[in-house]
Coordinates of C-alpha atoms and ligand atoms in Angstrom, one line a residue:
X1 CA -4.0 26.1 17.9
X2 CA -2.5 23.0 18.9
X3 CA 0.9 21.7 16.8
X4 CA 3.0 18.9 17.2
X5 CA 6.7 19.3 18.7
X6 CA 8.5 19.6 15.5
X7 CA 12.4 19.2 16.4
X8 CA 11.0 15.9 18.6
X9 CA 9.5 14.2 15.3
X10 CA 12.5 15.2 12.9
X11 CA 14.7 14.1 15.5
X12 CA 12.7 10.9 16.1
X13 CA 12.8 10.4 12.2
X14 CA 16.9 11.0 12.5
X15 CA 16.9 8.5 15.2
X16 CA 15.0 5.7 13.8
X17 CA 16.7 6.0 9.7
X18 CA 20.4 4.9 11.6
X19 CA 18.2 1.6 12.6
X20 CA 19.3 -0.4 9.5
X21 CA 20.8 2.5 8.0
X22 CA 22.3 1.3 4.5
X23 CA 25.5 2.9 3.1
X24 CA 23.8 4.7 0.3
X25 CA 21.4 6.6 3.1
X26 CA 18.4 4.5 3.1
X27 CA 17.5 1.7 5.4
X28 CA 17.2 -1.7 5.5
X29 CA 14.7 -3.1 8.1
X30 CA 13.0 -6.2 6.4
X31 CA 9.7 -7.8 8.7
X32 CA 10.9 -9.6 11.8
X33 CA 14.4 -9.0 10.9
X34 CA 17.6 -8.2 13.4
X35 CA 17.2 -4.7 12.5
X36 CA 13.0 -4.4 12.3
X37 CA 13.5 -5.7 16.0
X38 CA 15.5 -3.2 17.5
X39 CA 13.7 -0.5 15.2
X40 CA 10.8 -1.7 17.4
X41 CA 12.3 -1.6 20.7
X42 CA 13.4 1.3 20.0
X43 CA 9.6 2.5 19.5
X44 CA 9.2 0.9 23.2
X45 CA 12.0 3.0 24.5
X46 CA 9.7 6.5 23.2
X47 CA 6.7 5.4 23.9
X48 CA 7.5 4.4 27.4
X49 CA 9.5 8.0 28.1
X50 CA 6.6 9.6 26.9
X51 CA 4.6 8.3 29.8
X52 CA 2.6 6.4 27.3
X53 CA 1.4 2.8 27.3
X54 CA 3.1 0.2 25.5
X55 CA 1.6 -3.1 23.5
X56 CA 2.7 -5.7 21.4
X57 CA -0.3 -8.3 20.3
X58 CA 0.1 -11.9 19.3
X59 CA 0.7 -10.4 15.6
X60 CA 3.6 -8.5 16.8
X61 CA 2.3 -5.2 16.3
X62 CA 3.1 -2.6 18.5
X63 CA 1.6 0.0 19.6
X64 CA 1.5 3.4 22.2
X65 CA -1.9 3.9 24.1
X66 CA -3.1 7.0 25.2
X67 CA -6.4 5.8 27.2
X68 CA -9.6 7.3 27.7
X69 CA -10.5 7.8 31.6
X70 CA -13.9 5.1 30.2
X71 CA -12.2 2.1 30.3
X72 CA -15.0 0.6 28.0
X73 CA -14.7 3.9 25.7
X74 CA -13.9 2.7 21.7
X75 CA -10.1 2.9 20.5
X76 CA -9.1 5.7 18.1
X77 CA -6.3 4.1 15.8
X78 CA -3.5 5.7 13.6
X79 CA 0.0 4.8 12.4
X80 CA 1.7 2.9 9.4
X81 CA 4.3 0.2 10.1
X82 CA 8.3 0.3 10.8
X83 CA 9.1 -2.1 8.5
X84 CA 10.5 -2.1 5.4
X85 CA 11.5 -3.5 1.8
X86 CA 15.7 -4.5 1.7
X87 CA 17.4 -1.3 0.6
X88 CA 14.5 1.0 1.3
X89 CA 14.0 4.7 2.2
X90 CA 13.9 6.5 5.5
X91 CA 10.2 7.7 5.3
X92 CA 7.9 4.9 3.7
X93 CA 6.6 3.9 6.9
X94 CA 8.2 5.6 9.1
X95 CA 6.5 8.9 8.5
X96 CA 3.6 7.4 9.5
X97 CA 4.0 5.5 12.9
X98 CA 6.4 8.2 13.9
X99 CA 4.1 11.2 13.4
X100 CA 1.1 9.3 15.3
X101 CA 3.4 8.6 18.3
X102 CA 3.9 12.7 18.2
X103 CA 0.0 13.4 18.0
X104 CA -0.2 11.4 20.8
X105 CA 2.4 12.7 23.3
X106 CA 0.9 16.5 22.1
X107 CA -2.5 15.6 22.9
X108 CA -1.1 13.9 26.3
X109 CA 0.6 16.9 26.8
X110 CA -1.7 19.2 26.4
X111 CA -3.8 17.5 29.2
X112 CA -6.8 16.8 26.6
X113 CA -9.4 14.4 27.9
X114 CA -10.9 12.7 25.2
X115 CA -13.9 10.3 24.9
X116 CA -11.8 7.9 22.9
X117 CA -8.7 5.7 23.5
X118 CA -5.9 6.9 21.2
X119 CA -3.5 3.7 19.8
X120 CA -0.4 4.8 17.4
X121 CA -0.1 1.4 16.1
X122 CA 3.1 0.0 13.6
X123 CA 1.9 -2.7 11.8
X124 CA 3.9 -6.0 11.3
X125 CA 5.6 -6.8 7.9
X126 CA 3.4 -4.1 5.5
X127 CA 5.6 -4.4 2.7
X128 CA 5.5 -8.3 2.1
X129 CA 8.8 -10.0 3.5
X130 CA 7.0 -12.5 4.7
X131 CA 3.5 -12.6 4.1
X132 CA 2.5 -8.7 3.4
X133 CA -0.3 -6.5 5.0
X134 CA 0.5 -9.4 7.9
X135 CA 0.0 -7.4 10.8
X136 CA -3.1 -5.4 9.8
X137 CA -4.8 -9.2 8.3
X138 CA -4.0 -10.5 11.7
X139 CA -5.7 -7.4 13.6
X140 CA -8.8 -7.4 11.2
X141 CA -9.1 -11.2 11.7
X142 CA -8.6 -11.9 7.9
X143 CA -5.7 -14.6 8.2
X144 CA -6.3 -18.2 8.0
X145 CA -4.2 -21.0 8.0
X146 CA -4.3 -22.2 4.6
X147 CA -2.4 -18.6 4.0
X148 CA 0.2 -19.0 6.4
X149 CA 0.8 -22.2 4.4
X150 CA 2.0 -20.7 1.3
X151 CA 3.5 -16.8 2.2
X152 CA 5.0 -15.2 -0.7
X153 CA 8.4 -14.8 1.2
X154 CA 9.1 -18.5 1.7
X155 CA 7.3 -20.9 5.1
X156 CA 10.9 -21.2 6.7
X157 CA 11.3 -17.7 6.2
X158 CA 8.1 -16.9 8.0
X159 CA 9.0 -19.5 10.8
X160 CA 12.4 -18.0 11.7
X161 CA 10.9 -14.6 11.8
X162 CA 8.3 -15.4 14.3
X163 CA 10.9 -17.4 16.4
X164 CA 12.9 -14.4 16.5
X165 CA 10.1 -12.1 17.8
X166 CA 8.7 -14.5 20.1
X167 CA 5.5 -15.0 18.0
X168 CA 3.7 -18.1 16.7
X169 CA 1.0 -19.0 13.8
X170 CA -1.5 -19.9 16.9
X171 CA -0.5 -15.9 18.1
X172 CA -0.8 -14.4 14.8
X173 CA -4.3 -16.3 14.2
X174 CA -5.4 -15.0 17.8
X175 CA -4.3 -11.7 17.2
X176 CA -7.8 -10.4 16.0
X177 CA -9.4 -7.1 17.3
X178 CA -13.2 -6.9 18.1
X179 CA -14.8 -3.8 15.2
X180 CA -16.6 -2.6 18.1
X181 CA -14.6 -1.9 20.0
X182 CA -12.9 0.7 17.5
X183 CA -13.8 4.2 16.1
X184 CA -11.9 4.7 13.0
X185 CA -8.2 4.1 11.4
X186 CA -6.0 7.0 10.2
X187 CA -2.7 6.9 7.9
X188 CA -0.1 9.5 7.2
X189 CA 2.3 7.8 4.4
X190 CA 4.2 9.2 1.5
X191 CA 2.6 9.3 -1.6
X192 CA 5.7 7.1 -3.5
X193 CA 4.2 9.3 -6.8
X194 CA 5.0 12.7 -8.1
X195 CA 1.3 14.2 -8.4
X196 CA 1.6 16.3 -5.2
X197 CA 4.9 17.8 -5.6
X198 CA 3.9 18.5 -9.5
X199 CA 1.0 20.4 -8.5
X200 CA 2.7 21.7 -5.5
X201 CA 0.2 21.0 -3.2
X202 CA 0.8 20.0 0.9
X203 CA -1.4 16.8 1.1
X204 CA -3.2 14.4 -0.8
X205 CA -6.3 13.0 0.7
X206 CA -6.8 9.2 -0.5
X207 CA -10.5 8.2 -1.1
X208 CA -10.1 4.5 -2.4
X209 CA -7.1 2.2 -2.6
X210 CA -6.9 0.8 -6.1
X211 CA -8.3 -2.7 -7.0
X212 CA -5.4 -4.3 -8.9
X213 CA -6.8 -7.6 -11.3
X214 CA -4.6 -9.9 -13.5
X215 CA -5.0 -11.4 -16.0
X216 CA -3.2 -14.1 -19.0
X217 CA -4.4 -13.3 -22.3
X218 CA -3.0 -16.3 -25.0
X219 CA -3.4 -15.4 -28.4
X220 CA -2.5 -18.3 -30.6
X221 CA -2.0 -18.1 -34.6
X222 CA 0.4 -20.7 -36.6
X223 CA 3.8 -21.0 -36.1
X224 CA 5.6 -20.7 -40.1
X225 CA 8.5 -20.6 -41.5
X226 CA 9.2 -16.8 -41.4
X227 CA 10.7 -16.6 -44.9
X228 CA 8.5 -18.4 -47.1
X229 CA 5.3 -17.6 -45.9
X230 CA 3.7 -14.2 -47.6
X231 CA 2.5 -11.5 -45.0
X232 CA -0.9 -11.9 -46.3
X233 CA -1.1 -15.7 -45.2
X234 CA 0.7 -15.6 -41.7
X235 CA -1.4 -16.0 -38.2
X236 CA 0.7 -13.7 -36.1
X237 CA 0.2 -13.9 -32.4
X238 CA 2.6 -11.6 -31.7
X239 CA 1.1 -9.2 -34.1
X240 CA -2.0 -9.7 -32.5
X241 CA -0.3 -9.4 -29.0
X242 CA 1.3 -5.9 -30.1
X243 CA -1.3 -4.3 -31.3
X244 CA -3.2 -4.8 -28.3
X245 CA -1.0 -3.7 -26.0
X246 CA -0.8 -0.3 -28.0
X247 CA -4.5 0.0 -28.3
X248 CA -4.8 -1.0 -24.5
X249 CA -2.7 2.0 -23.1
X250 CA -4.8 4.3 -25.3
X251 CA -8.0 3.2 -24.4
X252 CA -7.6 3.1 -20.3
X253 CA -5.8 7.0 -20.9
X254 CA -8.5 8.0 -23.0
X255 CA -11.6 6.2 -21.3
X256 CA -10.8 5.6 -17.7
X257 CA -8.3 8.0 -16.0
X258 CA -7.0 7.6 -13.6
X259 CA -6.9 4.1 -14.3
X260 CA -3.7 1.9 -14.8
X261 CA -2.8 -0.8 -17.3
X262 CA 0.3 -2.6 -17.7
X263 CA 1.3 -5.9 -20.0
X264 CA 4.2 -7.0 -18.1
X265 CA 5.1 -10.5 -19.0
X266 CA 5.5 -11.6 -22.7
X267 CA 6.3 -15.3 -24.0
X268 CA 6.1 -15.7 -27.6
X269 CA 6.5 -19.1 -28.9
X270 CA 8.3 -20.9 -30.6
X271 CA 11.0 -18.1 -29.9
X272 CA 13.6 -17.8 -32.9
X273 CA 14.6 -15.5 -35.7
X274 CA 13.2 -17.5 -38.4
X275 CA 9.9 -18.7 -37.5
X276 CA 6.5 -16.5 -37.0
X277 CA 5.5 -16.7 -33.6
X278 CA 2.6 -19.2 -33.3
X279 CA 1.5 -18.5 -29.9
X280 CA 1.9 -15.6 -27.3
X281 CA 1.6 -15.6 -23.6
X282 CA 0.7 -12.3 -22.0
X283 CA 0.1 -10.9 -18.4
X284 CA -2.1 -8.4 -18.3
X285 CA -2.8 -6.0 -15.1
X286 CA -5.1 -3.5 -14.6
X287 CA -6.1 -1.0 -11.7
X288 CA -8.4 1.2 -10.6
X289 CA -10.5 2.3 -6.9
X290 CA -13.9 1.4 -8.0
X291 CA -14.8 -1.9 -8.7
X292 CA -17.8 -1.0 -11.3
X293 CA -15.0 0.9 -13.5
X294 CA -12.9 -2.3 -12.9
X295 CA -15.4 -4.4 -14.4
X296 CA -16.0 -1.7 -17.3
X297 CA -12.1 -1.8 -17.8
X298 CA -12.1 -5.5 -17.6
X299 CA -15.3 -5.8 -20.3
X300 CA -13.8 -3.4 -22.5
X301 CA -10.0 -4.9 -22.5
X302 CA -11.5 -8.5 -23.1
X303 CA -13.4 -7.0 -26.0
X304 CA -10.3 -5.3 -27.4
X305 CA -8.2 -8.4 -27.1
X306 CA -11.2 -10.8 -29.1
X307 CA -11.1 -7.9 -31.9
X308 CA -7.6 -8.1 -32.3
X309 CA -7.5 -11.6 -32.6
X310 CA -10.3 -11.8 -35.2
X311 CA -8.7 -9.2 -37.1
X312 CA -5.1 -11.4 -37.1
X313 CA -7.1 -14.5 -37.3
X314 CA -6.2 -15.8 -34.2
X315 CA -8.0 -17.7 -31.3
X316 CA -7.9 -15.7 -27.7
X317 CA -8.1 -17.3 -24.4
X318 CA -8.4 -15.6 -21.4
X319 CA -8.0 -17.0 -17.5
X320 CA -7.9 -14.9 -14.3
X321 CA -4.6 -14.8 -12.5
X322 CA -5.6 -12.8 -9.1
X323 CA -7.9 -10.1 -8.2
X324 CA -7.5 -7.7 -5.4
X325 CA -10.6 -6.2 -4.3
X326 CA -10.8 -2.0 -4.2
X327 CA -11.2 0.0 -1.2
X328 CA -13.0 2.4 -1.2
X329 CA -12.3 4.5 2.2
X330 CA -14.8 6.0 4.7
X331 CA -16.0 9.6 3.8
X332 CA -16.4 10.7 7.6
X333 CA -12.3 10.0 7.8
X334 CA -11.7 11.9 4.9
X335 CA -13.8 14.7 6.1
X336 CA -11.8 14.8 9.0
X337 CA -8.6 14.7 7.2
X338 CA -9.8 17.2 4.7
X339 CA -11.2 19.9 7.8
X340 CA -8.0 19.4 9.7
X341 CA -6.1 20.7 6.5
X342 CA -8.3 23.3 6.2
X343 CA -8.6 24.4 9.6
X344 CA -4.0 24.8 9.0
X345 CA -4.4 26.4 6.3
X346 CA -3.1 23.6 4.2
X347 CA -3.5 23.1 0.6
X348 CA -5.1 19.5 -0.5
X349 CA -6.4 17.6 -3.2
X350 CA -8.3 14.1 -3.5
X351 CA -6.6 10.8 -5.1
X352 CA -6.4 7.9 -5.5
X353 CA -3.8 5.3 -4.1
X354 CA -2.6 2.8 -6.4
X355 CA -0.3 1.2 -4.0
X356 CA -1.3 -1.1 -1.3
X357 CA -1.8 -0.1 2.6
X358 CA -2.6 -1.2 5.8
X359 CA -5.7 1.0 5.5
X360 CA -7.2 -1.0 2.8
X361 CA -7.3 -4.1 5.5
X362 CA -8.5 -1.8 8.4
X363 CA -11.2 0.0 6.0
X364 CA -13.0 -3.7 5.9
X365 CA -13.8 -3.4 9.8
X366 CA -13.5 0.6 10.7
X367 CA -13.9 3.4 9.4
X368 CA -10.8 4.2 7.5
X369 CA -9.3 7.0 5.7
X370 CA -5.2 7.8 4.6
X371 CA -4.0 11.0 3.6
X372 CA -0.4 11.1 1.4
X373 CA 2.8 13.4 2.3
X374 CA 4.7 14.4 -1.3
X375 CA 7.8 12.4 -2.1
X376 CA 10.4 14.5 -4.1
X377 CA 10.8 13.3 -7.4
X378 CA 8.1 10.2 -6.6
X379 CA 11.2 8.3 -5.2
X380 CA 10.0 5.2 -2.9
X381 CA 11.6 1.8 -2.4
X382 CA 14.7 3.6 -2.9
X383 CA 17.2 5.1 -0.7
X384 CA 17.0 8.5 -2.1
X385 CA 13.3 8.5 -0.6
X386 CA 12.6 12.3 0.9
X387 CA 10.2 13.9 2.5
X388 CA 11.2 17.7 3.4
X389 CA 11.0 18.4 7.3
X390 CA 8.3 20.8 6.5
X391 CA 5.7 18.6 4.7
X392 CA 6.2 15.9 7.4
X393 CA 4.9 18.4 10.3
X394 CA 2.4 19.4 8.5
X395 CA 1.2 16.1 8.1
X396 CA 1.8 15.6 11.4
X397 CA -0.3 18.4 12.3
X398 CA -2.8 17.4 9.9
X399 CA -2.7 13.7 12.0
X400 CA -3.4 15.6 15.6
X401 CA -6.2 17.8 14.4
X402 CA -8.1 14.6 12.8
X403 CA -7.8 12.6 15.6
X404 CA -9.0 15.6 17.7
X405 CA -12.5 16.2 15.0
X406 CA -12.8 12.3 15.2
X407 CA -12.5 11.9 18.7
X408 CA -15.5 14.4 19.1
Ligands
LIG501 ZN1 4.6 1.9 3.3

């Protein structure tokens, strides 16, 4: 059976944490910063020794080819991106570009000859420095201008980082991939959760990436004068606004697990000891990977927050904030991913991802699956983020045998 080169990828992973290595043993490599560029010529520098070609598109991904001998054959794609948030960990990321650059130089060096171009591709600026899910929106041809306008890290932010990396808006807007011409998208990432390492299993195979909607709920009552007035007579939004955030988390545990809700933003007003809150401002988020459970959430929440406010004699208003669509991903990819597990002897379970990926972009034009790596303790963002050196081969190994059942 066919395994990665083990001491290659942990030393890889060794090599690429001291690019932007922070004091406290994470790294630091924010999109299109100092340190993301030389984390990605360093990439160059291994992909090129490998006898592997290299490519950077007009979205500044990059990428190692392994091609068919069909020029016209489809591309096979896996990888995750090198990027990553300010004070970060070593493997969020990294785990997942790195161990597709090491199926790639095993299957090279094994001499396999397959019907499909391989591409371990690290996708620009994943985690949102500048615009988020950049590289993978650009690649899927899902980036317009009017975005570009208005990125969530700042315009002159987003400006000097293309200047540095020798990219432009007119590149990143070109930068689109033709669907046909692909075969399917793969990720290895770390699950940034603790339900893998709880249940002390070796993989997590993802079958939808969580829609995420939002949501400001205003309950408004009177404002009175909080001494004088008897309980009995007072229109409390913030009572109104408590007890439905309490009946909220019981209702999504008990009626729609694995689901997600969180009130994370509460203004009550007026705002002082001695005067009952007349009016309460809350933000309201809830997730799940299907969108027909998302609209039963949604319907149900809604109908929770107008009882409540009857009950307190209050008026409700309701106005969508944002809504992020769910993904569900490609059932032949997670076939694969599952039978490549199998065929190791691996232990795995199904979930759910209730983070964002690049996969959720690249399951809108390919076939797309990701499978998760456990994180100890569920640490990500964080410096302390760690994968053990036996989990991330067999992901690794997981990685080559599904890109060798996908490639036929
Ligand atoms: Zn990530």
């Amino acid at each position: 059976m066919l395994h990665v080169n083990a001491p290659r990828l942990l030393a890889d992973l060794a090599a690429l944490a001291r690019i932007g290595a922070t004091p406290e043993g994470g790294v630091s490599r924010p999109a299109l910063s100092p340190a993301d560029l030389e984390g990605r010529a360093w990439f160059r520098r291994q992909v090129e020794a490998a006898g592997l070609t290299f490519h950077q598109d007009g979205a500044g991904n990059v990428s190692a080819i392994l091609p068919a001998a069909d020029p016209v054959a489809r591309t096979l794609l896996c990888g995750s991106h090198l990027d990553s948030v300010p004070d970060g960990g070593r493997f969020d990321g990294a785990l997942g570009t790195l161990a597709a650059l090491e199926a790639l130089r095993t299957i090279r060096e094994a001499g396999l000859a397959l019907p499909v171009h391989l591409e371990a591709i690290a996708f620009t600026d994943e985690e949102g420095e500048l615009v988020g899910l950049l590289g993978s929106q650009a690649l899927a041809g899902q980036l317009t201008q009017a975005g570009l306008d208005h990125p969530r890290g700042g315009r002159d932010k987003l400006l000097a980082g293309l200047a540095r990396a020798g990219l432009s808006e007119a590149s990143l807007l070109a930068a689109r991939r033709d669907p046909a011409a692909l075969r399917a998208f793969v990720e290895l990432h770390i699950e940034q959760g603790t339900r893998l390492i709880d249940a002390g299993l070796d993989l997590g195979v993802v079958t939808a990436i969580v829609g995420i909607r939002s949501v400001w709920l205003t309950f408004t009552g009177q404002a009175a004068h909080a001494g004088t007035t008897p309980l009995t007579r007072r229109k409390d939004a913030l009572w109104g606004a408590a007890e439905f955030i309490g009946r909220a988390r019981d209702m999504v545990a008990a009626q729609f697990d694995p689901g997600v809700v969180n009130c994370g933003i509460l203004h009550a007003e007026p705002g002082a000891f001695n005067i009952v809150p007349g009016r309460v401002r809350l933000a309201l988020e809830f997730r799940h990977g299907s969108e027909a459970t998302l609209d039963a959430m949604q319907t149900d929440l809604l109908a929770l927050a107008a009882e409540v406010a009857a009950r307190f004699s209050l008026s409700l208003a309701v106005e969508e904030a944002s809504r992020a669509i769910a993904a569900p991903l490609d059932s032949g990819v997670i076939a694969a991913l599952e039978a490549a597990a199998g065929r190791l002897g691996l232990s795995h379970t199904r979930l759910m991802s209730f983070a964002g990926h690049d996969t959720q972009v690249m399951s809108r034009i390919t076939p797309a699956a990701m499978a998760f790596v456990p994180s100890v303790g569920g640490l990500s963002h964080n410096p302390a983020e760690f994968t053990p050196d036996e989990a991330v081969i067999h992901a690794a190994d997981v990685l080559l045998h599904t890109l060798l059942i996908l490639a036929g």
